[in-house]
Amino acid sequence: MANLVSTWSKTTQILPENYIFPVDERPGSVEVPLCQNIPLIDLSQSQSQTVQEILDACQEFGFFQVINHGVSEDLIDDTMKVVKEFFNMPDEEKEKLCSIDPTNSRKFPTKSCKLYTSGSNYANEEIHFWRDNLRHPCYPLDEWVHSWPEKPTNYREIVGKYSIEVRELSLRMLELIREGLGLKPGNFGEELTGGQLLSINHYPRCPDPGLTLGLPKHADPNLITVLSQGSVYGLQIFKDDQWLGVEPLPHAFVVNIGHQLQIISNGKLRSAEHRAVTNSTKDRTTIVSFINPCQDTIIEPAKPMIGNIVPRFRPFKFKDFLKIYAEKKGDAEAITKVYKIQP
């Protein structure tokens, strides 16, 4: 249990060596500017305008923020409150879910509800991330909710409602993307969207944020991600060979494209690399919903995206992709090389 950053970091003033990233990976002392161009999309506007704005955002950034999305602001606040309560519970309560077992890593994202520190393979990591992470599957809800934390006592009720509404928002985003790509209705059916994983990240205050990371540079392995980043800044995206900060906006969601959607679109959409930085004055908690294909689903470029050209990616099973993703440690370029069809 002593491995949890949130447990021991409260009394440390020096960053342990096994949390210090190599010079070319660490944030350093140079301030990263907030990006003023990341699209902010109002979902209450006309559908045709929304579709075009989302498509443009997915092609240029792979990221966008949404407002007027239909998820209750009170529910967003209540969910953030209850997950923060979870991380503030006594150690003996959190210990019931704590694990450093690598068999419950991203290779097997639907095994159970677990609390990790750093990545999910702590025992075999050379450098640890400055974060604790609670993750659990949440779709179908009635199959998984019994494995969620029993405390706080309202966790299951509130987070259950949240996971349902965020899943509906995710499917709505996919439908708008489908329309923008010109794919047939129903293209993003149960095989492509049958998995949903909730990942709750807690990044405690850090004595030296310039040397470490909450999460290193990576692109998401799934289909689409919806993030509630709260009020504390920490998300950065990598674009045009530079890091750009994503400003937290009250009750907005950050939506980003995963590897699977990039491949299904035959590379038309972009799966953007991003990272999480820490700070020395505030804890940061984020709630991430990943929509995943079912494990045995075959992923390949959609036929309308190919036309008369050669597809850019070869077919594969999603479960096999997750193994490669873990082996390559989320390195987007290395992963893409495995599946890209060379000219």
mmCIF file of C-alpha atoms in Angstrom:
data_model
loop_
_atom_site.group_PDB
_atom_site.id
_atom_site.type_symbol
_atom_site.label_atom_id
_atom_site.label_comp_id
_atom_site.label_asym_id
_atom_site.label_seq_id
_atom_site.Cartn_x
_atom_site.Cartn_y
_atom_site.Cartn_z
ATOM 1 C CA MET A 1 0.000 0.000 0.000
ATOM 2 C CA ALA A 2 2.947 2.320 0.664
ATOM 3 C CA ASN A 3 3.504 2.445 -3.100
ATOM 4 C CA LEU A 4 0.516 4.764 -3.638
ATOM 5 C CA VAL A 5 1.835 8.225 -4.458
ATOM 6 C CA SER A 6 -1.073 9.863 -2.659
ATOM 7 C CA THR A 7 -0.014 8.092 0.548
ATOM 8 C CA TRP A 8 3.692 8.896 0.825
ATOM 9 C CA SER A 9 4.032 12.085 -1.255
ATOM 10 C CA LYS A 10 2.345 14.222 1.393
ATOM 11 C CA THR A 11 5.494 14.210 3.502
ATOM 12 C CA THR A 12 8.235 14.181 0.855
ATOM 13 C CA GLN A 13 10.081 17.259 -0.380
ATOM 14 C CA ILE A 14 12.476 15.484 -2.740
ATOM 15 C CA LEU A 15 11.426 13.608 -5.873
ATOM 16 C CA PRO A 16 12.597 9.956 -5.724
ATOM 17 C CA GLU A 17 15.007 9.011 -8.517
ATOM 18 C CA ASN A 18 12.671 6.364 -9.931
ATOM 19 C CA TYR A 19 10.127 9.111 -10.704
ATOM 20 C CA ILE A 20 12.586 11.298 -12.629
ATOM 21 C CA PHE A 21 12.153 11.062 -16.410
ATOM 22 C CA PRO A 22 15.022 11.301 -18.934
ATOM 23 C CA VAL A 23 15.929 14.846 -19.926
ATOM 24 C CA ASP A 24 14.341 14.563 -23.385
ATOM 25 C CA GLU A 25 11.018 13.344 -21.920
ATOM 26 C CA ARG A 26 10.547 15.466 -18.796
ATOM 27 C CA PRO A 27 8.536 18.730 -18.940
ATOM 28 C CA GLY A 28 11.412 20.894 -17.704
ATOM 29 C CA SER A 29 11.065 24.460 -16.511
ATOM 30 C CA VAL A 30 9.940 26.020 -19.797
ATOM 31 C CA GLU A 31 6.284 27.048 -19.576
ATOM 32 C CA VAL A 32 4.028 25.394 -22.166
ATOM 33 C CA PRO A 33 1.567 27.880 -23.696
ATOM 34 C CA LEU A 34 -2.166 27.271 -23.535
ATOM 35 C CA CYS A 35 -3.404 26.545 -27.039
ATOM 36 C CA GLN A 36 -5.932 29.113 -28.194
ATOM 37 C CA ASN A 37 -6.954 27.117 -31.279
ATOM 38 C CA ILE A 38 -8.230 23.823 -29.881
ATOM 39 C CA PRO A 39 -11.836 23.739 -31.141
ATOM 40 C CA LEU A 40 -14.631 24.379 -28.664
ATOM 41 C CA ILE A 41 -17.777 22.860 -30.158
ATOM 42 C CA ASP A 42 -21.279 23.789 -29.054
ATOM 43 C CA LEU A 43 -23.490 20.728 -29.476
ATOM 44 C CA SER A 44 -26.651 22.828 -29.357
ATOM 45 C CA GLN A 45 -25.982 24.332 -32.802
ATOM 46 C CA SER A 46 -27.212 22.872 -36.092
ATOM 47 C CA GLN A 47 -26.143 19.295 -36.807
ATOM 48 C CA SER A 48 -24.578 20.094 -40.169
ATOM 49 C CA GLN A 49 -22.365 22.762 -38.607
ATOM 50 C CA THR A 50 -21.476 20.481 -35.687
ATOM 51 C CA VAL A 51 -20.518 17.609 -38.007
ATOM 52 C CA GLN A 52 -18.190 19.810 -40.037
ATOM 53 C CA GLU A 53 -16.557 21.363 -36.965
ATOM 54 C CA ILE A 54 -15.961 17.950 -35.404
ATOM 55 C CA LEU A 55 -14.528 16.524 -38.611
ATOM 56 C CA ASP A 56 -12.173 19.488 -38.995
ATOM 57 C CA ALA A 57 -11.072 19.163 -35.351
ATOM 58 C CA CYS A 58 -10.442 15.415 -35.688
ATOM 59 C CA GLN A 59 -8.319 15.948 -38.778
ATOM 60 C CA GLU A 60 -6.232 18.841 -37.493
ATOM 61 C CA PHE A 61 -5.925 18.181 -33.751
ATOM 62 C CA GLY A 62 -7.460 14.813 -32.905
ATOM 63 C CA PHE A 63 -8.832 16.751 -29.912
ATOM 64 C CA PHE A 64 -11.728 19.093 -29.235
ATOM 65 C CA GLN A 65 -13.823 20.299 -26.306
ATOM 66 C CA VAL A 66 -17.618 20.172 -26.185
ATOM 67 C CA ILE A 67 -20.168 22.302 -24.334
ATOM 68 C CA ASN A 68 -23.966 22.077 -24.166
ATOM 69 C CA HIS A 69 -23.423 18.331 -24.387
ATOM 70 C CA GLY A 70 -26.469 17.237 -22.398
ATOM 71 C CA VAL A 71 -24.678 15.763 -19.379
ATOM 72 C CA SER A 72 -25.972 17.397 -16.208
ATOM 73 C CA GLU A 73 -23.557 19.879 -14.645
ATOM 74 C CA ASP A 74 -24.699 18.706 -11.192
ATOM 75 C CA LEU A 75 -23.873 15.117 -12.144
ATOM 76 C CA ILE A 76 -20.403 16.146 -13.374
ATOM 77 C CA ASP A 77 -19.773 17.987 -10.093
ATOM 78 C CA ASP A 78 -21.145 15.145 -7.951
ATOM 79 C CA THR A 79 -19.016 12.587 -9.786
ATOM 80 C CA MET A 80 -15.853 14.620 -9.388
ATOM 81 C CA LYS A 81 -16.667 15.090 -5.716
ATOM 82 C CA VAL A 82 -17.187 11.391 -5.013
ATOM 83 C CA VAL A 83 -14.026 10.246 -6.833
ATOM 84 C CA LYS A 84 -12.001 12.800 -4.879
ATOM 85 C CA GLU A 85 -13.590 11.400 -1.716
ATOM 86 C CA PHE A 86 -12.388 7.966 -2.771
ATOM 87 C CA PHE A 87 -8.765 9.103 -3.008
ATOM 88 C CA ASN A 88 -9.055 10.891 0.342
ATOM 89 C CA MET A 89 -10.261 7.758 2.145
ATOM 90 C CA PRO A 90 -8.060 6.075 4.779
ATOM 91 C CA ASP A 91 -5.363 3.805 3.390
ATOM 92 C CA GLU A 92 -6.968 0.661 4.768
ATOM 93 C CA GLU A 93 -10.067 1.275 2.654
ATOM 94 C CA LYS A 94 -8.136 1.877 -0.561
ATOM 95 C CA GLU A 95 -5.916 -1.120 0.159
ATOM 96 C CA LYS A 96 -8.841 -3.450 -0.627
ATOM 97 C CA LEU A 97 -8.548 -2.543 -4.303
ATOM 98 C CA CYS A 98 -4.836 -1.840 -4.574
ATOM 99 C CA SER A 99 -2.774 -3.957 -6.981
ATOM 100 C CA ILE A 100 0.657 -4.036 -8.601
ATOM 101 C CA ASP A 101 -0.231 -7.199 -10.534
ATOM 102 C CA PRO A 102 0.869 -6.808 -14.180
ATOM 103 C CA THR A 103 -1.711 -9.389 -15.333
ATOM 104 C CA ASN A 104 -4.331 -6.673 -14.837
ATOM 105 C CA SER A 105 -2.561 -4.264 -17.162
ATOM 106 C CA ARG A 106 -3.864 -2.665 -20.358
ATOM 107 C CA LYS A 107 -3.469 -6.024 -22.042
ATOM 108 C CA PHE A 108 -6.548 -7.102 -20.093
ATOM 109 C CA PRO A 109 -8.575 -3.936 -19.476
ATOM 110 C CA THR A 110 -11.847 -5.647 -18.524
ATOM 111 C CA LYS A 111 -10.638 -8.031 -15.815
ATOM 112 C CA SER A 112 -11.780 -6.185 -12.680
ATOM 113 C CA CYS A 113 -11.879 -2.983 -10.678
ATOM 114 C CA LYS A 114 -8.376 -2.125 -9.468
ATOM 115 C CA LEU A 115 -6.459 0.725 -7.881
ATOM 116 C CA TYR A 116 -2.928 1.188 -9.202
ATOM 117 C CA THR A 117 -0.085 3.563 -8.704
ATOM 118 C CA SER A 118 1.925 4.851 -11.670
ATOM 119 C CA GLY A 119 1.171 2.547 -14.620
ATOM 120 C CA SER A 120 -0.554 -0.787 -14.136
ATOM 121 C CA ASN A 121 2.755 -2.696 -14.239
ATOM 122 C CA TYR A 122 4.518 -0.991 -11.345
ATOM 123 C CA ALA A 123 6.772 -3.926 -10.468
ATOM 124 C CA ASN A 124 8.418 -3.928 -13.904
ATOM 125 C CA GLU A 125 8.682 -0.177 -14.533
ATOM 126 C CA GLU A 126 12.028 1.592 -14.651
ATOM 127 C CA ILE A 127 10.400 4.998 -14.158
ATOM 128 C CA HIS A 128 7.091 5.513 -12.366
ATOM 129 C CA PHE A 129 4.353 8.025 -13.208
ATOM 130 C CA TRP A 130 3.310 10.572 -10.591
ATOM 131 C CA ARG A 131 -0.270 9.352 -10.287
ATOM 132 C CA ASP A 132 -2.646 6.871 -8.691
ATOM 133 C CA ASN A 133 -5.277 5.333 -10.928
ATOM 134 C CA LEU A 134 -8.617 3.668 -10.230
ATOM 135 C CA ARG A 135 -10.075 1.858 -13.212
ATOM 136 C CA HIS A 136 -13.059 -0.361 -13.795
ATOM 137 C CA PRO A 137 -15.250 -1.565 -16.661
ATOM 138 C CA CYS A 138 -18.714 -0.027 -16.706
ATOM 139 C CA TYR A 139 -20.660 -1.430 -19.655
ATOM 140 C CA PRO A 140 -23.021 -3.173 -19.373
ATOM 141 C CA LEU A 141 -23.413 -1.487 -15.987
ATOM 142 C CA ASP A 142 -25.285 -4.327 -14.268
ATOM 143 C CA GLU A 143 -22.471 -6.755 -15.074
ATOM 144 C CA TRP A 144 -19.733 -4.653 -13.450
ATOM 145 C CA VAL A 145 -21.120 -2.305 -10.822
ATOM 146 C CA HIS A 146 -20.920 -4.941 -8.081
ATOM 147 C CA SER A 147 -17.110 -4.933 -8.402
ATOM 148 C CA TRP A 148 -16.795 -1.167 -7.925
ATOM 149 C CA PRO A 149 -15.725 0.453 -4.628
ATOM 150 C CA GLU A 150 -18.255 0.079 -1.830
ATOM 151 C CA LYS A 151 -17.044 3.321 -0.293
ATOM 152 C CA PRO A 152 -17.829 6.151 -0.501
ATOM 153 C CA THR A 153 -21.313 4.696 -0.067
ATOM 154 C CA ASN A 154 -22.773 6.734 -2.949
ATOM 155 C CA TYR A 155 -19.906 5.932 -5.351
ATOM 156 C CA ARG A 156 -21.731 3.237 -7.305
ATOM 157 C CA GLU A 157 -24.937 5.233 -7.675
ATOM 158 C CA ILE A 158 -23.330 8.491 -8.805
ATOM 159 C CA VAL A 159 -20.567 7.037 -10.966
ATOM 160 C CA GLY A 160 -23.046 4.590 -12.489
ATOM 161 C CA LYS A 161 -25.283 7.446 -13.658
ATOM 162 C CA TYR A 162 -22.258 9.336 -14.928
ATOM 163 C CA SER A 163 -20.918 6.374 -16.916
ATOM 164 C CA ILE A 164 -24.286 5.909 -18.650
ATOM 165 C CA GLU A 165 -24.581 9.568 -19.650
ATOM 166 C CA VAL A 166 -20.976 9.827 -20.812
ATOM 167 C CA ARG A 167 -21.378 6.649 -22.865
ATOM 168 C CA GLU A 168 -24.430 8.183 -24.549
ATOM 169 C CA LEU A 169 -22.383 11.309 -25.288
ATOM 170 C CA SER A 170 -19.554 9.175 -26.706
ATOM 171 C CA LEU A 171 -21.940 7.340 -29.024
ATOM 172 C CA ARG A 172 -23.402 10.673 -30.095
ATOM 173 C CA MET A 173 -19.898 11.892 -30.973
ATOM 174 C CA LEU A 174 -19.265 8.735 -32.969
ATOM 175 C CA GLU A 175 -22.511 9.168 -34.871
ATOM 176 C CA LEU A 176 -21.545 12.728 -35.823
ATOM 177 C CA ILE A 177 -18.104 11.506 -36.891
ATOM 178 C CA ARG A 178 -19.710 8.686 -38.887
ATOM 179 C CA GLU A 179 -21.841 11.207 -40.741
ATOM 180 C CA GLY A 180 -18.820 13.405 -41.407
ATOM 181 C CA LEU A 181 -16.856 10.479 -42.826
ATOM 182 C CA GLY A 182 -19.753 9.390 -45.027
ATOM 183 C CA LEU A 183 -20.058 5.942 -43.413
ATOM 184 C CA LYS A 184 -23.321 4.004 -43.293
ATOM 185 C CA PRO A 185 -25.678 4.327 -40.304
ATOM 186 C CA GLY A 186 -24.881 1.690 -37.713
ATOM 187 C CA ASN A 187 -21.200 1.557 -38.620
ATOM 188 C CA PHE A 188 -20.227 2.057 -34.972
ATOM 189 C CA GLY A 189 -22.278 -0.814 -33.622
ATOM 190 C CA GLU A 190 -21.841 -3.039 -30.594
ATOM 191 C CA GLU A 191 -18.723 -4.782 -31.904
ATOM 192 C CA LEU A 192 -16.862 -1.472 -32.077
ATOM 193 C CA THR A 193 -18.395 0.122 -28.976
ATOM 194 C CA GLY A 194 -19.167 -2.848 -26.724
ATOM 195 C CA GLY A 195 -16.491 -1.998 -24.167
ATOM 196 C CA GLN A 196 -16.372 0.983 -21.813
ATOM 197 C CA LEU A 197 -13.654 1.529 -19.236
ATOM 198 C CA LEU A 198 -13.681 4.282 -16.637
ATOM 199 C CA SER A 199 -10.202 5.427 -15.589
ATOM 200 C CA ILE A 200 -9.897 7.902 -12.724
ATOM 201 C CA ASN A 201 -6.514 9.574 -12.394
ATOM 202 C CA HIS A 202 -5.279 11.276 -9.250
ATOM 203 C CA TYR A 203 -2.124 13.391 -9.569
ATOM 204 C CA PRO A 204 -0.969 14.599 -6.127
ATOM 205 C CA ARG A 205 0.993 17.781 -5.621
ATOM 206 C CA CYS A 206 4.578 17.208 -6.711
ATOM 207 C CA PRO A 207 7.782 18.639 -5.197
ATOM 208 C CA ASP A 208 9.441 19.068 -8.617
ATOM 209 C CA PRO A 209 6.970 19.000 -11.570
ATOM 210 C CA GLY A 210 9.710 19.733 -14.104
ATOM 211 C CA LEU A 211 11.314 16.326 -13.581
ATOM 212 C CA THR A 212 8.367 13.945 -13.708
ATOM 213 C CA LEU A 213 5.052 13.272 -15.445
ATOM 214 C CA GLY A 214 1.602 12.153 -14.406
ATOM 215 C CA LEU A 215 1.355 10.340 -17.732
ATOM 216 C CA PRO A 216 4.028 10.261 -20.453
ATOM 217 C CA LYS A 217 3.544 10.984 -24.136
ATOM 218 C CA HIS A 218 1.067 8.547 -25.702
ATOM 219 C CA ALA A 219 -1.969 8.214 -27.948
ATOM 220 C CA ASP A 220 -5.020 6.323 -26.673
ATOM 221 C CA PRO A 221 -5.429 2.702 -27.809
ATOM 222 C CA ASN A 222 -9.230 2.758 -27.921
ATOM 223 C CA LEU A 223 -11.905 4.169 -30.245
ATOM 224 C CA ILE A 224 -12.848 7.458 -28.604
ATOM 225 C CA THR A 225 -12.122 9.097 -25.236
ATOM 226 C CA VAL A 226 -14.223 11.541 -23.209
ATOM 227 C CA LEU A 227 -12.382 13.340 -20.406
ATOM 228 C CA SER A 228 -13.606 15.462 -17.532
ATOM 229 C CA GLN A 229 -10.448 17.283 -16.443
ATOM 230 C CA GLY A 230 -11.882 19.282 -13.564
ATOM 231 C CA SER A 231 -10.571 22.755 -12.805
ATOM 232 C CA VAL A 232 -6.826 22.102 -12.495
ATOM 233 C CA TYR A 233 -4.620 22.415 -15.573
ATOM 234 C CA GLY A 234 -2.422 19.474 -16.558
ATOM 235 C CA LEU A 235 -3.344 18.162 -20.033
ATOM 236 C CA GLN A 236 -0.962 18.870 -22.922
ATOM 237 C CA ILE A 237 -1.149 17.737 -26.547
ATOM 238 C CA PHE A 238 1.719 17.327 -29.006
ATOM 239 C CA LYS A 239 1.171 19.095 -32.312
ATOM 240 C CA ASP A 240 3.599 20.346 -34.950
ATOM 241 C CA ASP A 241 6.569 19.224 -32.844
ATOM 242 C CA GLN A 242 5.592 21.235 -29.798
ATOM 243 C CA TRP A 243 3.585 20.808 -26.620
ATOM 244 C CA LEU A 244 0.403 22.859 -26.172
ATOM 245 C CA GLY A 245 -1.688 23.171 -23.022
ATOM 246 C CA VAL A 246 -5.424 22.407 -22.937
ATOM 247 C CA GLU A 247 -7.271 24.887 -20.749
ATOM 248 C CA PRO A 248 -9.801 23.360 -18.304
ATOM 249 C CA LEU A 249 -13.247 24.805 -19.014
ATOM 250 C CA PRO A 250 -16.056 24.468 -16.450
ATOM 251 C CA HIS A 251 -18.263 21.434 -17.239
ATOM 252 C CA ALA A 252 -16.791 20.997 -20.725
ATOM 253 C CA PHE A 253 -15.591 17.584 -21.898
ATOM 254 C CA VAL A 254 -12.389 16.961 -23.809
ATOM 255 C CA VAL A 255 -12.942 14.460 -26.635
ATOM 256 C CA ASN A 256 -10.045 12.791 -28.390
ATOM 257 C CA ILE A 257 -9.603 10.255 -31.153
ATOM 258 C CA GLY A 258 -8.063 6.866 -30.358
ATOM 259 C CA HIS A 259 -5.884 4.624 -32.506
ATOM 260 C CA GLN A 260 -8.854 2.500 -33.608
ATOM 261 C CA LEU A 261 -10.756 5.431 -35.082
ATOM 262 C CA GLN A 262 -7.646 6.647 -36.871
ATOM 263 C CA ILE A 263 -7.295 3.228 -38.501
ATOM 264 C CA ILE A 264 -10.999 2.834 -39.329
ATOM 265 C CA SER A 265 -10.852 6.241 -41.057
ATOM 266 C CA ASN A 266 -7.774 4.998 -43.006
ATOM 267 C CA GLY A 267 -5.722 7.780 -41.470
ATOM 268 C CA LYS A 268 -8.128 10.613 -42.293
ATOM 269 C CA LEU A 269 -8.635 11.281 -38.593
ATOM 270 C CA ARG A 270 -5.750 11.863 -36.236
ATOM 271 C CA SER A 271 -5.035 10.102 -32.947
ATOM 272 C CA ALA A 272 -3.173 12.850 -31.128
ATOM 273 C CA GLU A 273 -0.351 12.267 -28.670
ATOM 274 C CA HIS A 274 -0.764 13.850 -25.260
ATOM 275 C CA ARG A 275 0.573 13.767 -21.701
ATOM 276 C CA ALA A 276 -0.342 14.821 -18.156
ATOM 277 C CA VAL A 277 1.904 17.158 -16.177
ATOM 278 C CA THR A 278 1.837 17.818 -12.445
ATOM 279 C CA ASN A 279 2.147 20.947 -10.320
ATOM 280 C CA SER A 280 3.544 21.840 -6.932
ATOM 281 C CA THR A 281 0.500 23.500 -5.369
ATOM 282 C CA LYS A 282 -2.624 21.479 -6.229
ATOM 283 C CA ASP A 283 -3.810 17.905 -6.517
ATOM 284 C CA ARG A 284 -5.444 17.131 -9.872
ATOM 285 C CA THR A 285 -8.152 14.520 -10.475
ATOM 286 C CA THR A 286 -9.556 13.564 -13.870
ATOM 287 C CA ILE A 287 -12.253 11.148 -15.020
ATOM 288 C CA VAL A 288 -11.711 9.367 -18.331
ATOM 289 C CA SER A 289 -14.210 7.240 -20.238
ATOM 290 C CA PHE A 290 -12.773 4.984 -22.943
ATOM 291 C CA ILE A 291 -15.035 3.390 -25.545
ATOM 292 C CA ASN A 292 -13.395 0.180 -26.771
ATOM 293 C CA PRO A 293 -14.187 -2.443 -29.393
ATOM 294 C CA CYS A 294 -14.952 -5.946 -28.162
ATOM 295 C CA GLN A 295 -11.810 -8.031 -27.756
ATOM 296 C CA ASP A 296 -12.252 -10.230 -30.851
ATOM 297 C CA THR A 297 -13.457 -7.455 -33.145
ATOM 298 C CA ILE A 298 -11.524 -7.154 -36.415
ATOM 299 C CA ILE A 299 -10.313 -3.597 -36.917
ATOM 300 C CA GLU A 300 -9.526 -2.366 -40.429
ATOM 301 C CA PRO A 301 -10.131 0.701 -42.602
ATOM 302 C CA ALA A 302 -13.816 1.093 -43.482
ATOM 303 C CA LYS A 303 -14.432 0.287 -47.145
ATOM 304 C CA PRO A 304 -15.857 3.756 -47.989
ATOM 305 C CA MET A 305 -12.607 5.258 -46.665
ATOM 306 C CA ILE A 306 -10.531 3.219 -49.113
ATOM 307 C CA GLY A 307 -12.297 3.659 -52.457
ATOM 308 C CA ASN A 308 -9.842 2.784 -55.210
ATOM 309 C CA ILE A 309 -6.714 3.308 -53.120
ATOM 310 C CA VAL A 310 -4.687 0.774 -51.165
ATOM 311 C CA PRO A 311 -5.661 0.692 -47.469
ATOM 312 C CA ARG A 312 -3.048 2.229 -45.191
ATOM 313 C CA PHE A 313 -3.476 -0.356 -42.410
ATOM 314 C CA ARG A 314 -3.799 -4.122 -42.274
ATOM 315 C CA PRO A 315 -6.631 -5.857 -40.364
ATOM 316 C CA PHE A 316 -6.090 -7.077 -36.787
ATOM 317 C CA LYS A 317 -8.013 -8.133 -33.692
ATOM 318 C CA PHE A 318 -8.416 -5.497 -31.040
ATOM 319 C CA LYS A 319 -7.084 -7.801 -28.303
ATOM 320 C CA ASP A 320 -3.899 -8.321 -30.325
ATOM 321 C CA PHE A 321 -3.517 -4.571 -30.741
ATOM 322 C CA LEU A 322 -3.640 -4.122 -26.959
ATOM 323 C CA LYS A 323 -0.732 -6.516 -26.534
ATOM 324 C CA ILE A 324 1.338 -4.570 -29.061
ATOM 325 C CA TYR A 325 0.309 -1.307 -27.383
ATOM 326 C CA ALA A 326 1.608 -2.582 -24.040
ATOM 327 C CA GLU A 327 4.838 -3.907 -25.567
ATOM 328 C CA LYS A 328 5.520 -0.580 -27.309
ATOM 329 C CA LYS A 329 4.561 1.375 -24.154
ATOM 330 C CA GLY A 330 2.074 3.542 -26.025
ATOM 331 C CA ASP A 331 4.642 4.826 -28.548
ATOM 332 C CA ALA A 332 2.355 5.950 -31.378
ATOM 333 C CA GLU A 333 4.978 5.811 -34.119
ATOM 334 C CA ALA A 334 6.203 2.335 -33.138
ATOM 335 C CA ILE A 335 2.650 0.994 -32.911
ATOM 336 C CA THR A 336 1.639 2.469 -36.258
ATOM 337 C CA LYS A 337 4.623 0.797 -37.955
ATOM 338 C CA VAL A 338 3.344 -2.608 -36.870
ATOM 339 C CA TYR A 339 0.007 -2.167 -38.655
ATOM 340 C CA LYS A 340 0.791 0.265 -41.439
ATOM 341 C CA ILE A 341 0.941 -1.129 -44.971
ATOM 342 C CA GLN A 342 4.124 0.170 -46.535
ATOM 343 C CA PRO A 343 3.888 1.487 -50.124
#
